[in-house]
Amino acid sequence: MSKFLTTCLFLLIFLSFINAQTGYSNYSQQTARLNSLARTYPQLTKLHSLIKTAGGKDIWQLTIGSGNMDTKPALVVVGGVEGNYLIGTELAIGFAENLLQGSATDSIKTLLNKTTFYVFPNMSPDAMEQYFAAIKYERQGNATITDDDRDGKTNEDGLDDLDGNGKITMMRIESPVGEYKTHPDDPRVLVKADLSKGEKGTFAIYMEGIDNDKDGAMNEDGEGGVWFNKNFTYKHPSFTPGSGEFAVSELETRALVDYLYEQFNVYAVVSFGSNNNLSTPLTYNATAATQTIVAAWLQQDVKINSMVSDLYNKAVNVKDAPAANAGGGDFYSWAYFHYGRYSFSTPGWWVPKTKPDTTKQEKAFTLEDPMANYLRWASQQDITNTFTPWKLIQHPDFSNQKVVVGGVDPFAMINPPYKIVADLVKKHSNFLVKLAGYQPELDIVNLKTEKIGGGLTRITLDIINKGALASHSKLGERSYWVKRINVKLNTLATQSVISGKKIQVLNALEGYGSQSLSWLVKGSGKLTIEAGSPTTGGKTIIIDL
Ligand SMILES: [Ca+2]
Ligand SMILES: [Ca+2]
Ligand SMILES: [Ca+2]
Ligand SMILES: [Ca+2]
């Protein structure tokens, strides 16, 4: 082989080595990936820092589209809704990468001509870095310093790595008054004793740690301040740890809300976090939906949710999602209830329900438990390094009791092994592209002009929505923060409108819905009719009377 070829080959191997992602990206790797997209696709992207967090990290916003992006109907994609869901940040950045890598194809070109994507890959960068820290634990709070137990001291009692393995797992303490017992089919797992069945608990469990400030509470106020997903206005869980001093108290929460309220072109928000109305859609709750303060999705919006959920399940094809309830102060609820947009959320991945492997003499569980299911799944996947065997330690707060530390690694049960991330990214990108295909789109059809004598012309037409999604959510229709479809007749000074409104605002136009309008105009010459809204795009027609 020539020297040149050898050098090329070496360079190629070297390049593929530095390019091949082998694990979840940390903050600086995410930043590099986003910058690389902005450099490679300058015509189709705009990258900017929305704000810096208390921890000094940029909240990146990558806008993808073409032309005047803020004037086109838009989808918002948000990752890092919770700092421990790293998969969500990967799905958001990966979507941007997939979309842009495909941007030379006709279908994506067409898509980017009519849709804008506002991608916020990571709303919790301060918290997420804990995954990469010397002591690894699931954290959601940003770098704001808080006094979670209101004892006048801040961050005085966090988690402690008692067995020195660099991660925070669980700690179990033998106790005759403990509430937990070992799982009947897997002694590595603890489950709550069922008192109604006469069962007795023998263990108490805690996160790994000690009562550093000796106030009687364990790990009650560690590093990690306010949770992005607890800091929003809808059902803000005031006075609970992580919620912030008040709703929207945090820089990143405030910046996102301020930004989105100005983007009237956004028709749907897709976020990646613990909430889920994609693999399992919401059901209609008439009582809660008809209260004065609406506490559940309105009926028409539930139907849309169901349609979008079908789309998701076809694109992503995952079953048996764990039940998830919005905890209050969460972004996903805010996007629907206070922003008035369709709001969709998915964790993106969860541990599949795992059948026993009969070749390994495994039997069906007599008691369903997420951790037991995880361990069975992990062993079938040959993942053997995510469980720390329980190990006896000396604990200063329980010197007379037997304390063991161990359990499943932090992050393992909510973030998939990295090797399947690319496939999940592909499926979710596919879903987002298809969802954009459901975008509301306004058109004017069936135009008819009839001369009816006396210089009068009757104009009739239909305003239609060519998209599957309604022009606005039903809840949004009631909100001042949504701009509805405006229909405007522009007449010459010599023309006058005898009947019909010169300017009118329509209610939400359902998917594939239409509304007929008519006017009686006196005079001759040209007139124009404009119809449109930020979420549907607009159309203008010229009529010669
Ligand atoms: Ca404190
Ligand atoms: Ca540990
Ligand atoms: Ca304490
Ligand atoms: Ca304390």
XYZ file of C-alpha atoms and ligand atoms in Angstrom:
549
model
C 0.000 0.000 0.000
C 1.298 3.435 -0.851
C 2.273 5.759 1.925
C -0.481 8.156 0.864
C -3.172 5.493 1.089
C -1.909 4.328 4.461
C -2.063 7.881 5.749
C -5.599 8.270 4.386
C -6.700 5.044 5.965
C -5.157 6.003 9.256
C -6.846 9.403 9.112
C -10.179 7.780 8.306
C -9.924 5.409 11.235
C -8.885 8.274 13.466
C -11.800 10.444 12.290
C -14.359 7.710 12.713
C -12.942 7.113 16.168
C -13.429 10.709 17.252
C -16.831 10.943 15.564
C -18.295 7.739 16.863
C -20.380 8.590 19.869
C -20.009 5.882 22.460
C -22.180 7.256 25.229
C -24.534 10.035 26.232
C -23.245 13.519 25.447
C -22.388 15.836 28.290
C -23.045 19.556 28.162
C -19.918 20.478 26.217
C -20.387 17.623 23.740
C -23.987 18.704 23.203
C -22.792 22.254 22.615
C -20.255 20.982 20.081
C -22.870 18.906 18.250
C -25.206 21.897 17.987
C -22.440 24.205 16.798
C -21.456 21.679 14.202
C -25.039 21.626 12.858
C -25.142 25.416 12.744
C -21.838 25.473 10.824
C -22.812 22.714 8.395
C -26.316 24.001 7.646
C -26.110 27.807 7.916
C -29.054 28.294 5.519
C -31.405 26.111 7.512
C -30.461 26.810 11.122
C -30.138 29.542 13.672
C -28.379 28.641 16.904
C -28.495 30.957 19.862
C -28.249 30.914 23.599
C -31.652 31.676 25.091
C -30.076 32.416 28.476
C -27.446 31.096 30.869
C -28.556 29.058 33.875
C -27.548 29.800 37.460
C -24.762 27.294 36.819
C -23.492 29.369 33.888
C -24.569 26.924 31.192
C -26.201 28.039 27.972
C -29.747 27.006 27.212
C -29.392 26.401 23.498
C -32.115 27.022 21.000
C -31.699 25.624 17.516
C -34.267 26.918 15.045
C -34.566 24.826 11.901
C -36.417 25.955 8.806
C -36.024 28.151 5.784
C -36.752 31.721 4.779
C -38.492 33.841 7.386
C -38.788 31.103 9.988
C -40.878 32.978 12.563
C -43.706 33.468 10.072
C -44.286 29.760 9.435
C -46.351 27.353 11.524
C -43.990 25.820 14.050
C -43.395 22.805 16.255
C -41.464 23.131 19.497
C -39.254 20.191 20.555
C -37.912 20.167 24.107
C -35.412 17.839 25.786
C -33.913 17.849 29.260
C -37.305 18.551 30.801
C -35.965 16.513 33.704
C -32.237 16.445 34.348
C -32.126 12.677 34.831
C -33.769 11.857 31.474
C -30.648 12.077 29.327
C -32.433 10.165 26.592
C -34.689 13.194 26.078
C -31.727 15.442 25.255
C -30.413 12.813 22.829
C -33.804 12.530 21.117
C -34.006 16.306 20.668
C -30.456 16.809 19.353
C -30.635 13.575 17.367
C -33.856 14.761 15.733
C -32.142 17.984 14.645
C -29.206 15.984 13.264
C -31.422 13.505 11.411
C -33.627 16.194 9.954
C -30.709 18.282 8.719
C -28.786 15.297 7.381
C -31.872 14.526 5.282
C -32.402 18.137 4.222
C -31.243 17.556 0.642
C -34.149 15.186 -0.032
C -37.281 16.588 -1.648
C -39.586 15.586 1.180
C -37.531 17.343 3.868
C -36.992 20.367 1.619
C -40.756 20.666 1.192
C -41.252 20.201 4.921
C -38.718 22.902 5.833
C -40.354 25.274 3.371
C -43.561 25.204 5.347
C -42.642 24.251 8.913
C -40.286 25.743 11.472
C -38.868 23.658 14.322
C -37.809 25.368 17.529
C -35.560 22.829 19.236
C -34.518 23.307 22.873
C -32.365 20.223 23.413
C -31.616 20.608 27.090
C -33.527 22.663 29.619
C -31.714 21.113 32.617
C -27.990 21.258 31.837
C -26.961 22.007 35.449
C -28.736 18.902 36.711
C -27.771 16.649 33.815
C -24.049 17.067 34.455
C -24.465 14.978 37.601
C -24.524 11.953 35.303
C -20.927 12.728 34.353
C -19.751 13.841 37.801
C -17.380 11.997 40.128
C -20.390 10.975 42.183
C -23.213 9.967 39.914
C -26.820 10.390 41.005
C -30.166 11.292 39.489
C -30.589 14.998 39.884
C -33.241 17.372 38.592
C -32.443 20.633 40.328
C -30.445 23.399 38.663
C -27.563 25.263 40.332
C -29.760 27.743 42.198
C -28.895 27.468 45.887
C -31.940 26.523 47.926
C -32.822 25.725 51.509
C -35.115 22.786 50.847
C -36.021 22.117 54.476
C -36.063 25.793 55.478
C -33.685 25.356 58.408
C -31.625 28.426 57.534
C -28.785 26.400 55.997
C -28.368 25.677 52.318
C -27.229 22.435 50.686
C -26.208 21.171 54.120
C -27.332 17.544 53.776
C -26.895 15.889 50.404
C -26.370 12.295 49.401
C -23.182 10.470 50.420
C -21.337 7.718 48.598
C -20.929 5.376 51.557
C -19.471 2.397 49.705
C -17.193 4.568 47.591
C -18.279 3.232 44.198
C -18.820 6.672 42.654
C -22.584 6.407 42.495
C -25.530 6.879 44.785
C -27.685 3.794 45.087
C -29.940 2.616 47.905
C -29.316 1.815 51.509
C -31.343 -0.714 53.452
C -31.502 -1.027 57.179
C -32.753 -4.043 59.045
C -35.539 -2.914 61.268
C -38.495 -4.641 62.949
C -40.611 -1.605 62.089
C -39.391 -1.253 58.488
C -42.018 -1.044 55.764
C -40.192 -3.188 53.218
C -39.565 -6.869 52.664
C -37.575 -8.728 50.027
C -39.299 -9.518 46.725
C -40.590 -13.121 46.776
C -38.923 -13.948 43.423
C -35.802 -11.777 43.557
C -34.134 -11.146 46.927
C -32.062 -8.297 45.442
C -35.234 -6.229 45.285
C -37.233 -4.744 48.143
C -40.973 -4.218 47.950
C -43.465 -2.705 50.353
C -44.942 -5.220 52.783
C -48.696 -5.512 52.307
C -50.101 -4.945 55.777
C -53.605 -5.856 54.614
C -52.328 -9.362 53.870
C -50.735 -9.652 57.288
C -47.235 -9.202 55.886
C -44.528 -7.704 58.038
C -41.759 -5.408 56.865
C -38.181 -6.033 57.943
C -36.264 -3.231 56.213
C -36.302 0.533 55.995
C -34.903 2.008 52.790
C -33.245 5.309 52.042
C -31.120 6.826 49.364
C -27.459 6.295 50.158
C -26.417 8.947 52.665
C -26.090 10.132 56.235
C -27.829 12.799 58.259
C -24.974 15.259 57.838
C -26.478 18.057 59.928
C -28.023 15.728 62.537
C -31.489 17.265 62.246
C -33.199 13.884 62.150
C -33.851 13.942 58.394
C -31.726 12.087 55.846
C -30.417 13.754 52.653
C -33.078 16.448 52.904
C -31.164 19.373 51.429
C -28.433 18.549 48.982
C -26.986 20.259 45.961
C -29.501 20.795 43.241
C -31.925 23.656 43.515
C -34.981 24.164 41.373
C -36.403 21.570 38.991
C -37.279 22.892 35.547
C -40.261 20.532 35.512
C -41.662 21.847 38.808
C -41.276 25.553 38.160
C -44.189 26.278 35.791
C -47.451 28.035 36.520
C -50.006 25.273 36.051
C -50.658 23.712 39.494
C -47.303 24.992 40.735
C -46.464 22.843 43.790
C -45.535 25.820 45.938
C -43.491 25.180 49.087
C -42.311 21.754 48.010
C -38.609 21.108 47.498
C -37.479 21.822 43.949
C -40.454 23.978 42.968
C -38.700 27.326 43.455
C -39.682 30.306 45.583
C -42.511 31.004 43.154
C -43.625 29.790 39.704
C -41.268 30.748 36.862
C -38.637 31.874 39.387
C -35.773 30.409 37.359
C -33.867 32.118 34.569
C -34.341 29.257 32.091
C -38.037 28.801 32.884
C -38.702 32.507 32.544
C -36.724 32.838 29.327
C -38.525 29.932 27.681
C -41.983 31.150 28.713
C -41.232 34.716 27.567
C -39.907 33.436 24.270
C -42.765 31.038 23.538
C -45.513 33.507 24.429
C -44.204 35.700 21.617
C -44.216 32.838 19.100
C -47.797 32.843 17.917
C -46.872 30.473 15.093
C -46.383 27.481 17.429
C -49.166 24.921 17.027
C -47.774 22.047 19.092
C -45.130 21.360 21.701
C -43.438 17.973 21.956
C -41.383 17.354 25.072
C -39.266 14.439 26.206
C -39.622 13.666 29.907
C -41.464 11.459 32.377
C -44.943 12.542 31.261
C -46.625 10.446 28.643
C -49.660 11.115 26.475
C -48.122 9.647 23.348
C -47.835 5.900 23.797
C -51.060 6.075 25.836
C -53.382 8.993 25.020
C -55.405 10.866 27.611
C -59.041 9.939 28.107
C -61.775 12.525 28.333
C -62.723 13.527 31.873
C -65.960 15.485 31.514
C -66.106 16.713 35.106
C -62.575 18.095 35.190
C -62.779 19.452 31.633
C -65.920 21.478 32.260
C -64.882 23.094 35.548
C -64.507 26.879 35.549
C -60.778 26.396 35.866
C -60.257 23.709 33.271
C -58.428 20.780 34.845
C -58.452 18.273 31.987
C -58.109 18.321 28.212
C -61.226 19.403 26.336
C -63.087 16.758 24.363
C -61.965 17.826 20.879
C -58.368 18.078 22.046
C -58.545 14.574 23.533
C -59.578 13.310 20.090
C -56.544 14.982 18.562
C -54.370 13.438 21.279
C -55.699 10.038 20.359
C -54.949 10.582 16.662
C -51.411 11.755 17.414
C -50.891 8.854 19.796
C -51.765 6.442 16.967
C -49.175 8.150 14.833
C -46.611 7.824 17.629
C -47.293 4.149 18.208
C -46.965 3.402 14.517
C -43.669 5.289 14.283
C -42.119 4.209 17.564
C -43.877 0.954 18.384
C -43.264 0.506 22.095
C -45.753 -0.920 24.543
C -46.439 -1.104 28.271
C -45.367 2.368 29.281
C -45.313 2.954 33.017
C -48.185 5.111 34.248
C -47.237 8.765 34.525
C -49.123 11.579 36.160
C -48.169 15.194 35.649
C -46.853 16.347 38.992
C -47.865 20.005 38.822
C -45.627 22.900 37.849
C -44.600 20.745 34.895
C -43.803 21.982 31.425
C -46.068 19.572 29.572
C -49.178 20.740 31.454
C -48.195 24.388 31.084
C -47.907 24.005 27.314
C -51.536 22.896 27.098
C -53.311 24.662 29.946
C -51.483 27.986 30.032
C -49.939 28.238 26.590
C -53.022 26.856 24.836
C -51.133 24.606 22.421
C -51.319 20.895 21.749
C -48.807 19.419 24.150
C -47.365 15.957 23.681
C -44.832 14.232 25.893
C -43.064 10.898 26.058
C -40.156 9.482 28.047
C -38.957 8.093 24.697
C -37.944 4.811 26.282
C -38.860 2.595 29.214
C -37.907 -0.871 30.382
C -39.919 -3.379 28.347
C -42.151 -5.754 30.256
C -40.029 -8.855 30.262
C -41.193 -12.431 29.975
C -39.346 -15.136 31.915
C -36.595 -16.892 29.977
C -37.596 -20.513 30.429
C -34.238 -21.779 29.171
C -32.750 -20.122 32.257
C -35.442 -21.631 34.507
C -36.961 -18.193 35.083
C -40.573 -18.193 36.232
C -43.292 -15.570 35.866
C -43.158 -13.094 38.745
C -45.669 -13.671 41.508
C -45.445 -9.941 42.198
C -44.985 -7.277 39.511
C -42.298 -4.781 40.401
C -40.428 -2.347 38.137
C -37.012 -3.104 39.619
C -37.449 -6.869 39.458
C -38.605 -6.463 35.862
C -35.595 -4.265 35.109
C -33.133 -6.807 36.529
C -34.728 -9.616 34.524
C -34.627 -7.533 31.354
C -31.016 -6.438 31.993
C -29.872 -10.021 32.494
C -31.584 -11.108 29.271
C -29.807 -8.226 27.504
C -26.481 -9.259 29.056
C -26.283 -5.976 30.922
C -24.501 -7.047 34.053
C -22.892 -3.868 35.325
C -25.890 -1.859 36.517
C -26.494 -3.614 39.816
C -24.301 -3.143 42.886
C -24.599 -6.166 45.169
C -25.748 -5.244 48.675
C -22.727 -4.728 50.899
C -22.512 -4.320 54.662
C -21.267 -0.912 55.855
C -20.792 0.883 59.167
C -23.315 3.717 59.342
C -22.845 6.529 61.885
C -26.588 7.097 62.287
C -27.441 3.411 62.722
C -24.476 2.098 64.696
C -26.486 -0.711 66.268
C -28.258 -1.859 63.117
C -27.262 -3.813 60.068
C -26.978 -1.429 57.115
C -26.246 -2.548 53.555
C -25.678 -0.403 50.472
C -26.364 -1.462 46.890
C -29.068 -1.758 44.270
C -29.697 -0.683 40.713
C -27.539 2.131 39.382
C -28.934 5.621 39.093
C -30.217 6.457 35.566
C -30.302 2.788 34.459
C -34.056 2.337 34.702
C -35.035 5.469 32.756
C -32.262 5.771 30.156
C -31.676 3.003 27.623
C -28.280 1.466 26.947
C -26.560 3.882 24.586
C -26.320 1.360 21.771
C -30.082 1.587 21.117
C -30.252 5.392 21.228
C -29.621 5.838 17.486
C -32.587 3.613 16.670
C -34.841 5.505 19.100
C -33.700 8.794 17.581
C -34.603 7.539 14.113
C -38.075 6.442 15.209
C -38.798 9.648 17.091
C -37.510 11.781 14.223
C -39.835 9.900 11.949
C -42.713 10.612 14.341
C -41.917 14.338 14.495
C -41.746 14.608 10.715
C -45.088 12.817 10.411
C -46.597 15.039 13.082
C -45.498 18.082 11.077
C -47.375 16.475 8.183
C -50.527 16.890 10.302
C -49.914 20.626 10.537
C -52.947 22.879 10.100
C -52.922 24.589 6.723
C -55.373 27.150 5.522
C -56.679 27.465 1.997
C -59.445 29.333 0.224
C -61.560 27.238 -2.154
C -64.907 27.209 -3.982
C -64.774 30.898 -4.779
C -67.899 32.097 -6.560
C -68.849 35.593 -7.710
C -72.361 36.318 -8.952
C -73.570 39.619 -10.414
C -76.983 40.165 -8.973
C -77.812 43.489 -10.582
C -77.612 47.073 -9.366
C -73.806 46.946 -9.408
C -73.883 44.293 -6.675
C -71.744 41.170 -6.554
C -72.208 38.249 -4.183
C -68.936 36.612 -3.195
C -68.954 33.188 -1.561
C -66.040 30.991 -0.621
C -64.922 28.309 1.795
C -62.031 28.675 4.194
C -60.654 25.178 4.673
C -58.061 23.521 6.866
C -56.105 21.016 4.777
C -54.299 19.639 7.832
C -55.316 16.880 10.244
C -54.737 19.025 13.334
C -57.229 21.762 14.120
C -56.015 25.297 13.460
C -55.840 25.814 17.220
C -56.464 23.635 20.219
C -59.987 24.009 21.586
C -58.538 25.367 24.807
C -56.302 27.745 22.884
C -59.338 29.175 21.141
C -60.383 30.616 24.514
C -57.000 32.146 25.170
C -55.833 35.653 24.344
C -52.397 34.216 23.663
C -53.485 32.441 20.524
C -54.128 34.333 17.322
C -57.155 32.964 15.551
C -57.905 32.948 11.835
C -58.489 36.427 10.558
C -60.417 37.036 7.326
C -60.096 40.472 5.791
C -61.741 42.030 2.759
C -59.657 44.856 1.273
C -61.841 47.104 -0.832
C -61.141 50.124 -3.020
C -62.554 53.513 -2.055
C -65.126 53.098 -4.814
C -66.372 49.784 -3.434
C -68.573 49.196 -0.412
C -69.494 46.105 1.555
C -73.270 45.849 1.780
C -73.414 42.651 3.814
C -70.807 40.476 5.469
C -67.955 41.643 7.667
C -64.881 43.410 6.341
C -62.820 41.833 9.109
C -63.767 38.721 11.002
C -62.118 36.293 13.378
C -63.023 32.626 13.078
C -63.119 29.983 15.761
C -60.720 27.053 15.546
C -61.115 25.226 12.271
C -61.077 21.487 12.860
C -58.776 19.161 10.968
C -60.036 18.904 7.368
C -62.792 21.335 8.417
C -64.262 24.211 6.470
C -66.308 27.304 6.951
C -68.333 29.118 4.280
C -68.353 32.893 4.114
C -70.191 35.328 1.889
C -70.303 39.057 1.181
C -72.328 41.403 -0.905
C -70.139 44.085 -2.456
C -71.119 47.135 -4.456
C -68.779 48.579 -7.078
C -66.299 47.307 -9.599
C -62.563 46.740 -9.970
C -60.209 44.533 -7.995
C -60.524 43.538 -4.369
C -58.466 41.175 -2.260
C -59.442 38.711 0.419
C -56.810 37.684 2.939
C -57.262 34.842 5.397
C -54.768 33.390 7.798
C -53.341 32.923 11.250
C -49.808 32.304 12.507
C -50.459 28.570 13.061
C -52.132 27.893 9.725
C -50.308 30.156 7.324
C -52.278 32.483 5.105
C -53.771 32.827 1.673
C -54.686 35.898 -0.357
C -56.968 35.943 -3.399
C -57.669 38.715 -5.848
C -61.145 39.116 -7.282
C -62.072 41.198 -10.318
C -65.581 42.506 -9.839
Ca -31.412 23.431 54.717
Ca -22.381 4.303 46.350
Ca -30.319 16.178 57.785
Ca -31.263 20.219 57.380
